[in-house]
XYZ file of C-alpha atoms in Angstrom:
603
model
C -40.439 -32.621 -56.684
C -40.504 -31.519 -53.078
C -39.459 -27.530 -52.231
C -36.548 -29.024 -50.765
C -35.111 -31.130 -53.199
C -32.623 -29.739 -55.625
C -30.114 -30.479 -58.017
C -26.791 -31.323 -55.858
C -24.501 -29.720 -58.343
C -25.848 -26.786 -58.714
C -26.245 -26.040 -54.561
C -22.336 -27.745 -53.688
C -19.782 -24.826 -55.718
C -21.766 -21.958 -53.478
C -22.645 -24.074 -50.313
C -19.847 -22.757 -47.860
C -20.235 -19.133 -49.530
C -23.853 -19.286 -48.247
C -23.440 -20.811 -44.760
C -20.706 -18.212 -44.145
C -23.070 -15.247 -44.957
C -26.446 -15.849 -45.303
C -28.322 -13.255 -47.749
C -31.316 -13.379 -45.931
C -30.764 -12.931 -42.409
C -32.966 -10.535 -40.490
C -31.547 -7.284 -41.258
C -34.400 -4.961 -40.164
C -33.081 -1.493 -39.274
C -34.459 1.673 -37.444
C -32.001 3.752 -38.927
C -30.754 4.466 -43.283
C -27.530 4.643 -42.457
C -27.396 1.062 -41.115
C -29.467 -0.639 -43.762
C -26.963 -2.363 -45.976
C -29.020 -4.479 -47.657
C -29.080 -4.227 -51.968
C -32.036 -2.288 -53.337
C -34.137 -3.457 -55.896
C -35.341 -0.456 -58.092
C -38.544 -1.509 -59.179
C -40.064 -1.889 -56.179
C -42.088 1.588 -55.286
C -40.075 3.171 -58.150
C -42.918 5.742 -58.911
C -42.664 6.740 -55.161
C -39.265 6.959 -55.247
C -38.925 9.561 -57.842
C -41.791 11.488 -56.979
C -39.849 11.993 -53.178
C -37.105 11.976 -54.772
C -38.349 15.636 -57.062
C -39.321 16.588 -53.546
C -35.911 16.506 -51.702
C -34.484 18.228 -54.727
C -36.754 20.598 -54.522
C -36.087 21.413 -50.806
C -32.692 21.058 -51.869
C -33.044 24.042 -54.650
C -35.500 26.150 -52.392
C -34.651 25.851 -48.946
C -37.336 28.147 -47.563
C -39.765 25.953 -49.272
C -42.253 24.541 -47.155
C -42.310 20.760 -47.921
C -42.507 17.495 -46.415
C -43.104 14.067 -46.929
C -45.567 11.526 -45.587
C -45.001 7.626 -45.882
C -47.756 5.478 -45.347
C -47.290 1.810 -45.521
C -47.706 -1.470 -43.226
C -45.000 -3.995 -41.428
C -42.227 -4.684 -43.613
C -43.003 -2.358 -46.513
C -39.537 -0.879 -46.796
C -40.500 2.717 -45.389
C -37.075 2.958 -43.796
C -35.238 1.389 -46.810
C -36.589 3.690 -49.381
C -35.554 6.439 -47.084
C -31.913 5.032 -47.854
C -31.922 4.542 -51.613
C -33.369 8.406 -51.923
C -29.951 9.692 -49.671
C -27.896 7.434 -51.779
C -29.834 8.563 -55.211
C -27.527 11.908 -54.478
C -25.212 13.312 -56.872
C -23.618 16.099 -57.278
C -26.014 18.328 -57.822
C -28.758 17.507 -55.243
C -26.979 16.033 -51.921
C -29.371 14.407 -49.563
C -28.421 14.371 -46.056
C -30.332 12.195 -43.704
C -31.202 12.437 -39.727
C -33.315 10.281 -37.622
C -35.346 11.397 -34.893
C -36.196 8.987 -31.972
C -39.574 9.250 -30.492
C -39.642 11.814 -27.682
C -39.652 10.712 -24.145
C -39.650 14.015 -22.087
C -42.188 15.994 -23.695
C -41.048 19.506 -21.983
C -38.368 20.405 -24.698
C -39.823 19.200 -28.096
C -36.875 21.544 -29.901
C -34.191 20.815 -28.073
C -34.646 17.170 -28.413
C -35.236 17.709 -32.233
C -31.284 19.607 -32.067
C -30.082 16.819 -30.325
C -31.662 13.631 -32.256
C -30.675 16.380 -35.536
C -26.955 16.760 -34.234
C -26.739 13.149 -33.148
C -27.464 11.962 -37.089
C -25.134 14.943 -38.545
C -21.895 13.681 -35.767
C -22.128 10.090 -37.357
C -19.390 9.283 -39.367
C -20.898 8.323 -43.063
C -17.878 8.074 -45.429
C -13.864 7.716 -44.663
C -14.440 8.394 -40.860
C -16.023 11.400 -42.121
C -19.477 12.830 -40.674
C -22.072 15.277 -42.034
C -21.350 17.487 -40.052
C -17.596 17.467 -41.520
C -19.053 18.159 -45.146
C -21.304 20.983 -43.650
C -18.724 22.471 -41.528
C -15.526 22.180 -43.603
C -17.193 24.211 -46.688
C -18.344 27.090 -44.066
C -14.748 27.132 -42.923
C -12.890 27.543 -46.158
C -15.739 30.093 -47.175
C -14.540 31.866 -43.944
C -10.912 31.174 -43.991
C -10.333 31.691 -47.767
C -9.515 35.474 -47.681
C -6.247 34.416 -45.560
C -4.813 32.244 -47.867
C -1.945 33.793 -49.492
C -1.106 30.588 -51.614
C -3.036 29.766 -54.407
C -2.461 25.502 -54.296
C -3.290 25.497 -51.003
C -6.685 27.337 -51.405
C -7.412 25.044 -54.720
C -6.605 21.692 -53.203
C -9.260 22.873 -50.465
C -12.018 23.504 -53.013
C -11.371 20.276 -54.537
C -11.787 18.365 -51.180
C -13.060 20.973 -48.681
C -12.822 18.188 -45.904
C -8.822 18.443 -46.420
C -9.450 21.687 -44.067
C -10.251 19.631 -40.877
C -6.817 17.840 -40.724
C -4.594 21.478 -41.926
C -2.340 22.943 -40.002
C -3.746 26.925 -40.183
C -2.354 28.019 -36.944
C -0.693 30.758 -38.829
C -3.830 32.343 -39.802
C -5.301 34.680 -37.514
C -8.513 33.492 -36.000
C -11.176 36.459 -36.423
C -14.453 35.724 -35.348
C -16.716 34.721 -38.428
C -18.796 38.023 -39.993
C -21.485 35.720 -41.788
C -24.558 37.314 -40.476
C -27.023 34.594 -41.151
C -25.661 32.919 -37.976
C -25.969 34.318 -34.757
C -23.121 35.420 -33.501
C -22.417 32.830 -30.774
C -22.701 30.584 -33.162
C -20.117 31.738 -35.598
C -17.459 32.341 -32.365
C -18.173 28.372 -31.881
C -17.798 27.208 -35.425
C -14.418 28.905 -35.683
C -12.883 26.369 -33.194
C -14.308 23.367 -35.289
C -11.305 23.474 -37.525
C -8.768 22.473 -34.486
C -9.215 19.120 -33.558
C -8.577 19.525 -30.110
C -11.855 21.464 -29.693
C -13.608 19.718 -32.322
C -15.836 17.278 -30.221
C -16.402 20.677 -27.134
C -18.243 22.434 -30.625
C -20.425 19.532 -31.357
C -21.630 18.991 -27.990
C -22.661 22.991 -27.540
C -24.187 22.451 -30.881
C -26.007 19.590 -29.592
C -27.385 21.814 -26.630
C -25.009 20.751 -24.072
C -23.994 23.183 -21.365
C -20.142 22.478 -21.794
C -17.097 22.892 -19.219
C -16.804 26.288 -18.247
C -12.993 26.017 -18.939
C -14.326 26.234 -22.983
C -16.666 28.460 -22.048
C -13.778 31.139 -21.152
C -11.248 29.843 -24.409
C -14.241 30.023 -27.004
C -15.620 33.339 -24.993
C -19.238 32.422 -24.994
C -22.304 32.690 -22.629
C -22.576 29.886 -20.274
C -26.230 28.015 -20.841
C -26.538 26.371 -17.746
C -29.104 28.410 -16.040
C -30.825 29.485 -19.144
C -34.304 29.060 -18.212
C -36.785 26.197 -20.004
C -37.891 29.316 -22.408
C -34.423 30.399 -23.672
C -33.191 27.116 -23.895
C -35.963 25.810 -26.176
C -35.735 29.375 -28.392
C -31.680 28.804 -28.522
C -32.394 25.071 -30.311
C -34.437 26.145 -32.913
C -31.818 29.165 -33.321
C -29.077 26.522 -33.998
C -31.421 24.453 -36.120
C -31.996 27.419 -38.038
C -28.548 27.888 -38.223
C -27.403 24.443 -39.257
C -30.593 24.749 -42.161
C -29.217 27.918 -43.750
C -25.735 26.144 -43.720
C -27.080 22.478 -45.283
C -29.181 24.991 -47.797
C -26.579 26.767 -48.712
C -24.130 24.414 -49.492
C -26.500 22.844 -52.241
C -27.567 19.886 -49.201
C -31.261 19.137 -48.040
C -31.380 17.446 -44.714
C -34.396 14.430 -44.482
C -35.391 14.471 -41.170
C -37.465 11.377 -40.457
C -39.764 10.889 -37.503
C -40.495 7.218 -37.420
C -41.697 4.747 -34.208
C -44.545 6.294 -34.287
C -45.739 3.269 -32.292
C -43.651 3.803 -29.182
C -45.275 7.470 -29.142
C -47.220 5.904 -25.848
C -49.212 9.355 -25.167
C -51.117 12.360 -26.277
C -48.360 14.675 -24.920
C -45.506 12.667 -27.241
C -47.551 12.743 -30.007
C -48.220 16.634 -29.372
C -44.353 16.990 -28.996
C -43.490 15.832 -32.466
C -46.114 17.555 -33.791
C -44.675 20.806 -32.571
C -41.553 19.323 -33.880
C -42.479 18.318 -37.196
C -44.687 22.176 -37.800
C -41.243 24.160 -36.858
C -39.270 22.588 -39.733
C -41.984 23.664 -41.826
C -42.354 26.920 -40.652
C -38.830 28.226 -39.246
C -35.856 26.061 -40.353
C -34.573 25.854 -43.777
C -33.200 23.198 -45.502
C -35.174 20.596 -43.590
C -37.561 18.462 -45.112
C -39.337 16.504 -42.280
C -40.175 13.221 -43.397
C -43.055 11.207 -41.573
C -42.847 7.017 -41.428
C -46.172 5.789 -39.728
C -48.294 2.541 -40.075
C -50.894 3.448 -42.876
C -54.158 2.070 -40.856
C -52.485 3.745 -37.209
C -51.889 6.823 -38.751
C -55.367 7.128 -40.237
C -57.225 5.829 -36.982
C -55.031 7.314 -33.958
C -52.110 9.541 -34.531
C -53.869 11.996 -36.982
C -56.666 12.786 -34.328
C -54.011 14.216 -31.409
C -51.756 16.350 -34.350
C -52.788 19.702 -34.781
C -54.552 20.229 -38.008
C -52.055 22.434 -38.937
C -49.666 19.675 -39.167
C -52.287 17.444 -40.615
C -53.340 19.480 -43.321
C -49.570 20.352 -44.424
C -48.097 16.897 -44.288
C -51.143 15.001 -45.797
C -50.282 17.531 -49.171
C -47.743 15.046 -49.943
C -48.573 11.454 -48.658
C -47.221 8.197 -50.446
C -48.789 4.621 -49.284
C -46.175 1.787 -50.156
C -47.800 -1.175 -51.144
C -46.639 -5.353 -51.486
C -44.716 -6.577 -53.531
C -45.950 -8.867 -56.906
C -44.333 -11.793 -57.887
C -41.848 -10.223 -60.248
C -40.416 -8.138 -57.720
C -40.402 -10.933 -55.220
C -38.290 -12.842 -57.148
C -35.815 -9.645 -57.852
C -35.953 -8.966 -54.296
C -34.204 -12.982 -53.703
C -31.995 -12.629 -56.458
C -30.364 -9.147 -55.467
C -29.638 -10.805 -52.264
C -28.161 -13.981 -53.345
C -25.952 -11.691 -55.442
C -24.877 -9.446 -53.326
C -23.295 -12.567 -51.102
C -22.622 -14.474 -54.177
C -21.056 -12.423 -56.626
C -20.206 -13.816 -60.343
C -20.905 -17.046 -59.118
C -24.755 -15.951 -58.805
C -27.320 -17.120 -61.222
C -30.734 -15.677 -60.292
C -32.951 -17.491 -58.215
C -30.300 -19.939 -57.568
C -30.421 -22.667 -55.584
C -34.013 -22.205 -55.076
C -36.312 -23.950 -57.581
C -39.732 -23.142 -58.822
C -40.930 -24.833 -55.866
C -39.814 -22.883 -53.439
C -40.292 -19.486 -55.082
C -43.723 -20.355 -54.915
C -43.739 -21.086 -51.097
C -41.515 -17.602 -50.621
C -43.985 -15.667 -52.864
C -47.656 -16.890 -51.540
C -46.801 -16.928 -47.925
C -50.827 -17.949 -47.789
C -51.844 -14.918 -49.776
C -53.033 -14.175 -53.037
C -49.392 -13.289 -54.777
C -48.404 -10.564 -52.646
C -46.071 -9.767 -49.678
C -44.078 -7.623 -48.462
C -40.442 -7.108 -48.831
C -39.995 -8.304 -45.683
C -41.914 -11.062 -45.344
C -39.909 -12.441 -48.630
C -37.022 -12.219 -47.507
C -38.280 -13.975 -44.069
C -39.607 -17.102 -46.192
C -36.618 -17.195 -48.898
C -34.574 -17.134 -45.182
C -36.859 -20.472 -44.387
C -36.434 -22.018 -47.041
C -32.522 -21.482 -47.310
C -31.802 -22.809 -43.968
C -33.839 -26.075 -45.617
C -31.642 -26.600 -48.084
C -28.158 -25.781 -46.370
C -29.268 -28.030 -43.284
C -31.893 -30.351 -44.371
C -31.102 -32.589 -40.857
C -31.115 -29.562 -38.516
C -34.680 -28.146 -37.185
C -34.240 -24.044 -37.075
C -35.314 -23.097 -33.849
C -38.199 -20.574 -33.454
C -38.428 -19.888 -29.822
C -39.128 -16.585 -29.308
C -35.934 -16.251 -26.578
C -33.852 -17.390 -29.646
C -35.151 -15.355 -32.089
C -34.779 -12.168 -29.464
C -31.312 -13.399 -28.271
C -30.108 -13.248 -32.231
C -31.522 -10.051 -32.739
C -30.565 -8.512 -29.697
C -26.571 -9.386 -30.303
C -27.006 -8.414 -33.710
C -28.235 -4.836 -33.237
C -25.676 -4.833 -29.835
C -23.446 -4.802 -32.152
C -24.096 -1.700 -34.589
C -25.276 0.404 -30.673
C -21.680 0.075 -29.598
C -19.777 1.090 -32.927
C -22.402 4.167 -33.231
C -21.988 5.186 -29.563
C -17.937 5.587 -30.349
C -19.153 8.333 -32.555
C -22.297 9.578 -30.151
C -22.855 12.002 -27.291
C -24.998 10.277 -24.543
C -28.512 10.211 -24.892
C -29.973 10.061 -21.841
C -33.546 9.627 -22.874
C -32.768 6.286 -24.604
C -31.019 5.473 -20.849
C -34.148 6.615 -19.382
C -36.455 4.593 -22.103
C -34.277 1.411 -20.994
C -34.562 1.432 -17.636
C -38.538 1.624 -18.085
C -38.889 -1.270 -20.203
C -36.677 -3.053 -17.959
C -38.803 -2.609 -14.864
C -42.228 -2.488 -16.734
C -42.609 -6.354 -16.073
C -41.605 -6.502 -13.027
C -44.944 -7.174 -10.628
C -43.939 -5.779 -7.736
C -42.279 -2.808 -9.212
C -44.370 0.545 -9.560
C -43.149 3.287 -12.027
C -44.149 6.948 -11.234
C -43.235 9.920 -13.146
C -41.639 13.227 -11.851
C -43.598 16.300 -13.061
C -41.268 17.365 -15.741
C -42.648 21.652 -15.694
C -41.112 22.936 -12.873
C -37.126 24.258 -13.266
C -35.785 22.267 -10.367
C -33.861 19.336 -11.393
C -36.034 16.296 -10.973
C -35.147 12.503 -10.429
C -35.729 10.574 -13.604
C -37.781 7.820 -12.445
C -39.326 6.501 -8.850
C -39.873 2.924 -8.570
C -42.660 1.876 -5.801
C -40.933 -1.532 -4.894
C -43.626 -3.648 -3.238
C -42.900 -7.502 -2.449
C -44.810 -10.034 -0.102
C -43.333 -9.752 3.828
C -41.216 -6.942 3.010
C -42.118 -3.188 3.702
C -42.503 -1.423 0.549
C -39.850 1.390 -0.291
C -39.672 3.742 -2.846
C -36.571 3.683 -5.063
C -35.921 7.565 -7.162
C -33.358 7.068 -10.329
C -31.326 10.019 -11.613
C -29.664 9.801 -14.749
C -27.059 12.459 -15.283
C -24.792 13.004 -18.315
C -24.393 16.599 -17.794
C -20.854 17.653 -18.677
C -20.866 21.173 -16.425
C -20.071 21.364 -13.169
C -23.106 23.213 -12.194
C -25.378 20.990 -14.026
C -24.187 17.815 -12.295
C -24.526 19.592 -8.995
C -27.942 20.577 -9.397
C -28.138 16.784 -10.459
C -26.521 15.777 -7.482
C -28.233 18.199 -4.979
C -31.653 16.471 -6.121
C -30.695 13.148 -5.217
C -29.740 14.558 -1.794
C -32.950 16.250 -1.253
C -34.334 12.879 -2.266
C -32.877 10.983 0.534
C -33.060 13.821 3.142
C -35.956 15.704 2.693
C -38.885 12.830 4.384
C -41.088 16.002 3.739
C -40.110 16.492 0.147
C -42.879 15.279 -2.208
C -39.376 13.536 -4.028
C -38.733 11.328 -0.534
C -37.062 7.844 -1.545
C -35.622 5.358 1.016
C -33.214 4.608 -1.910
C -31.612 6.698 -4.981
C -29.394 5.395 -7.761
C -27.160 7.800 -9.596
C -26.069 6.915 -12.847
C -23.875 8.286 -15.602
C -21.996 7.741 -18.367
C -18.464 6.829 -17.885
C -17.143 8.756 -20.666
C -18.030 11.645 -19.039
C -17.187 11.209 -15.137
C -17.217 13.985 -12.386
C -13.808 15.726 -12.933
C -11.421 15.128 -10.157
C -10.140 17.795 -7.882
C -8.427 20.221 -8.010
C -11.353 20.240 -10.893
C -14.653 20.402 -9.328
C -13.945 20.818 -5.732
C -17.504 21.664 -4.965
C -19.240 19.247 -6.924
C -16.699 16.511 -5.650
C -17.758 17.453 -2.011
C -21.478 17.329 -2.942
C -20.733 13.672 -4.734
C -19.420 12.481 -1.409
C -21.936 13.429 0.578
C -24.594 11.615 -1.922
C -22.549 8.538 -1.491
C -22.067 9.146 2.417
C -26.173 9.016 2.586
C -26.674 5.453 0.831
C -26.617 6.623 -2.643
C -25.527 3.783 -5.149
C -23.646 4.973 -7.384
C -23.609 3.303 -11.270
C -21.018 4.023 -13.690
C -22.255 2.885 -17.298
C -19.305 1.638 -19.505
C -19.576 2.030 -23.053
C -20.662 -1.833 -23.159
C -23.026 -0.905 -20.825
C -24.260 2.077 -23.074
C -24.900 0.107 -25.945
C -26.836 -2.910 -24.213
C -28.908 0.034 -22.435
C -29.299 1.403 -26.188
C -29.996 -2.038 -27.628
C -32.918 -2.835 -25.511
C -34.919 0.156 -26.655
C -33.754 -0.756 -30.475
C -35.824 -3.761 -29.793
C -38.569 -2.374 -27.574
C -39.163 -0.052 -30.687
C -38.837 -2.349 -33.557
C -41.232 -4.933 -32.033
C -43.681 -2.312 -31.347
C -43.646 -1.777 -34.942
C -43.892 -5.318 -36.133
C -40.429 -5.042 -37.237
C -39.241 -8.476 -35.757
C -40.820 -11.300 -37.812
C -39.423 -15.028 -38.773
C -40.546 -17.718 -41.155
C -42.657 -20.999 -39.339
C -43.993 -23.448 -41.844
C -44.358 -21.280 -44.508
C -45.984 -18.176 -43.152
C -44.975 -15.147 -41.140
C -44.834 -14.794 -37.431
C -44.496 -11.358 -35.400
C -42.854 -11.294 -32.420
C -45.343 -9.576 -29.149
C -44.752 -6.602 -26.865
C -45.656 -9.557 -24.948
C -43.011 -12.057 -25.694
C -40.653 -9.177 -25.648
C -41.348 -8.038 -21.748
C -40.979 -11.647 -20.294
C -37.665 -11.963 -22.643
C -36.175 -8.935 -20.887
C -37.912 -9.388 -17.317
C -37.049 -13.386 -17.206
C -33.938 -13.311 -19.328
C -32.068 -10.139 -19.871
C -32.574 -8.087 -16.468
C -31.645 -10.088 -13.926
C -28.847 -12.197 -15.912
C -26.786 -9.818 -18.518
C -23.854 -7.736 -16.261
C -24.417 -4.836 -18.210
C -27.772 -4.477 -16.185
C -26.440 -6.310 -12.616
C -26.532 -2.769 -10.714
C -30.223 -2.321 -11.673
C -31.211 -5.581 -10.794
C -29.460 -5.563 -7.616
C -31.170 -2.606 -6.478
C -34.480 -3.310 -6.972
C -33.817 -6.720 -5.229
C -31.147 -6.128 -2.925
């Protein structure tokens, strides 16, 4: 009996349930809250509880300094266990979850830390709900509760605190908050999270944002835009220690996980998240920083350029996943089948012996990893359910199907998200970096002048080389996108300025454009003039966003080995290689969503 023969009746009643969803389709995620895929429990169950009596500690103690390291290769299921701990929470130890994306400007490790922190907590998890909600709702009835004159009203808010965020309380007067374990800024802010109208301003000061000074003057607070590098990095870990004591008091513990350690390109990132990863230990409560590396990278590179201090702390609790055996192989294909097939699953069903043993070998000596079993029971599937039809494994194919797959989840999560614009910046490198003829030099990032992003040294055959400078700006205060704007005009004025471009493109996000006047009569006349002296200016829709955001979902995941496919029975890994001359050949100068970029560096 051939692997893929089978028994016709017992493939035909759930043939059209499996072509319409297929169990084992590459569903490799950077993030826990988009991993949807079933769980089997026996698979690193030790592991799991002894994290697991970790985070509830935290959770119990949130001054405790604790944290996690997880050690394991390609396809382990480092990110997935992450998941099944957040959703092992009951009601007595509630796991939050945030995940930090590598650092790209190394010059404010904390602030980035509040944003990638506030970015996780603003994602709606349940009911349109965020974690921020749960947080913020129980630190507004604990504030609002001595108002209440009517009894129902304050007990249908303890049962459901959330029920808060949608009351009308207008009647209540609005004192500022006397809960001392916030600084007081903070506390005038959190007051105005209960009106929706406002709701969104609070978030985005939370996140570090300098916002419109017309909130500034409603909410009566400081404005941050010319806060110096210092304050501004000593005001993020204030609000992270603000955000801990709430999570910790409320009976939460927050899992923040630094993963990607692979796109952390030099000694200065890896520095950066050290930093980060050492001021959750030492300052911020109810943080438990949670470190997702490569076991034989960690060991033999990252460990050397972390302060021993970090070293020494996070190496007190270090878990190495390891493969899977045959028993949990075979659990691994029948949770999936289930979870598409329902009642009508039967275990292993429609595979056979035969191909079990094909999905479980994979040219080893019974052991894989969860990943690469689900690749091979993927294989193997497609055999069976189109036994006339040769799967394609061309790299571009594989790529294109990943890339609209994770498109997909970027532009739902960016409904919910502030811009980033590191990821914008991390996109437009990758982009570029196989481009021959296309230089990339990096501002120095120390000084407090506002900086281009990016300069491009555009150099082809015949033509005289120019120099092409790239500001992204998703500042939401006047000031800040002058200072933005005055930069690129310096740029493209100044032939003595060390900053000199013959060419500047100005980009931002289009759900935050340069207010019209009246609004912004300065900055509007500064705007002009940028666009007066050759500026190009590039508005990013949200479908431009999320392709922008998708690219570097790849970039990272196939620096981590995270992209794989079945070929005649093994495993293959798709390159850095095969990536760059997908995006340079295929993506950049083809997809709309990058047509202003191309057309600039080829004009």
């Amino acid at each position: 009996m051939t692997p893929a023969s089978i028994v016709p009746n017992v493939l035909e009643p759930i043939e059209s349930v499996l072509r319409a969803k297929n169990p084992f389709a590459n569903d490799s995620v950077s993030d826990p809250f988009a991993d949807s895929c079933p769980s089997v429990d026996a698979i690193h169950y030790s592991k799991f509880q002894q994290i697991r009596n970790l985070v509830a500690q935290k959770a119990a103690n949130p001054s405790a300094g604790l944290g996690v390291l997880i050690l394991g290769e390609p396809g382990t299921g480092k990110t997935h266990l992450i998941k099944r701990i957040a959703e092992s929470a009951d009601s007595k130890d509630k796991f939050l979850v945030s995940y930090i994306q590598p650092i790209e400007k190394t010059g404010l490790p904390y602030l980035h830390l509040l944003r990638q922190v506030m970015n996780s907590l603003r994602k709606p998890i349940k009911g349109n709900r965020s974690q921020l909600d749960w947080i913020l709702a129980r630190w507004l009835l604990e504030h609002l509760r001595p108002q209440m004159k009517s009894p129902a009203m304050i007990r249908a808010f303890e049962e459901v605190p959330e029920r808060i965020l949608n009351a009308d309380l207008t009647s209540l007067k609005q004192t500022p908050a006397t809960d001392v374990s916030l600084p007081m800024v903070m506390r005038r802010m959190l007051v105005f999270y209960q009106n929706k109208e406002y709701r969104e301003v609070v978030a985005d000061w939370l996140t570090g944002e300098a916002i419109d000074p017309e909130y500034l003057k409603i909410m009566r607070i400081p404005d941050r835009v010319n806060a110096s590098r210092g304050d501004r990095s000593e005001e993020a870990v204030e609000l992270l220690v603000g955000l801990g004591s709430l999570i910790g008091r409320y009976g939460y513990c927050l899992l923040v996980c630094f993963d990607r350690w692979e796109n952390l390109a030099s000694k200065e990132q890896i520095e950066a998240t050290g930093l980060m990863i050492i001021e959750l230990y030492d300052r911020i409560p109810g943080m438990l920083p949670v470190v997702l590396s490569l076991k034989t990278r960690w060991n033999d590179f990252f460990s050397r350029y972390l302060n021993m201090n970090v070293t020494s702390r996070i190496n007190n609790n270090f878990f190495v996943l390891e493969n899977c055996d045959q028993a949990q192989a075979r659990a691994i294909v029948a949770s999936r089948l289930a979870s598409v097939l329902g009642e009508r699953a039967n275990g292993i069903e429609p595979f056979t012996e035969d191909h079990m043993e094909i999905i479980c070998a994979n040219g080893r000596a019974y052991t894989a990893t969860p990943r690469e079993i689900i690749d091979l029971a993927n294989e193997q599937l497609h055999t069976l359910l189109y036994p006339h039809d040769v799967r394609s494994t061309r790299f571009d194919d594989i790529l294109e199907v990943e890339y609209a797959r994770r498109y997909d989840k970027k532009l739902e999560e960016l409904r919910q998200s502030a811009p980033d614009p590191d990821l914008l910046l991390r996109a437009v490198k990758e982009l570029l970096a196989g481009l021959a003829y296309a230089q990339l030099q990096f501002p120095n990032e120390n000084g407090c002048t506002r900086q281009p992003d990016l300069f491009v040294d555009i150099s082809v055959a015949d033509v005289k080389s120019r120099k092409l400078a790239i500001i992204i700006d998703t500042a939401q205060h006047h000031a800040a996108v002058g200072a933005a704007i005055r930069c690129g005009i310096r740029c493209l004025t100044d032939k003595d300025d060390q900053n000199h471009a013959d060419k500047l493109l100005y980009v931002r996000d289009a759900r935050y454009p340069i207010q019209a006047p009246p609004k912004w009569e300065a900055t509007n006349n500064l705007y002009r003039d940028l666009l007066n002296r050759g500026a190009v200016p590039w508005s990013l829709s949200i479908a431009d966003t999320a392709a922008w955001h998708t690219v570097v979902d790849l970039v990272y995941a196939v620096k981590e080995g995270d992209i794989s496919f079945a070929k005649h029975g093994r495993t293959v890994i798709v390159t850095n290689a095969e990536l760059s001359k997908w995006l340079t050949e295929t993506i950049l100068p083809a997809r709309p969503e990058f047509a202003q970029l191309w057309q600039t560096i080829n004009p």
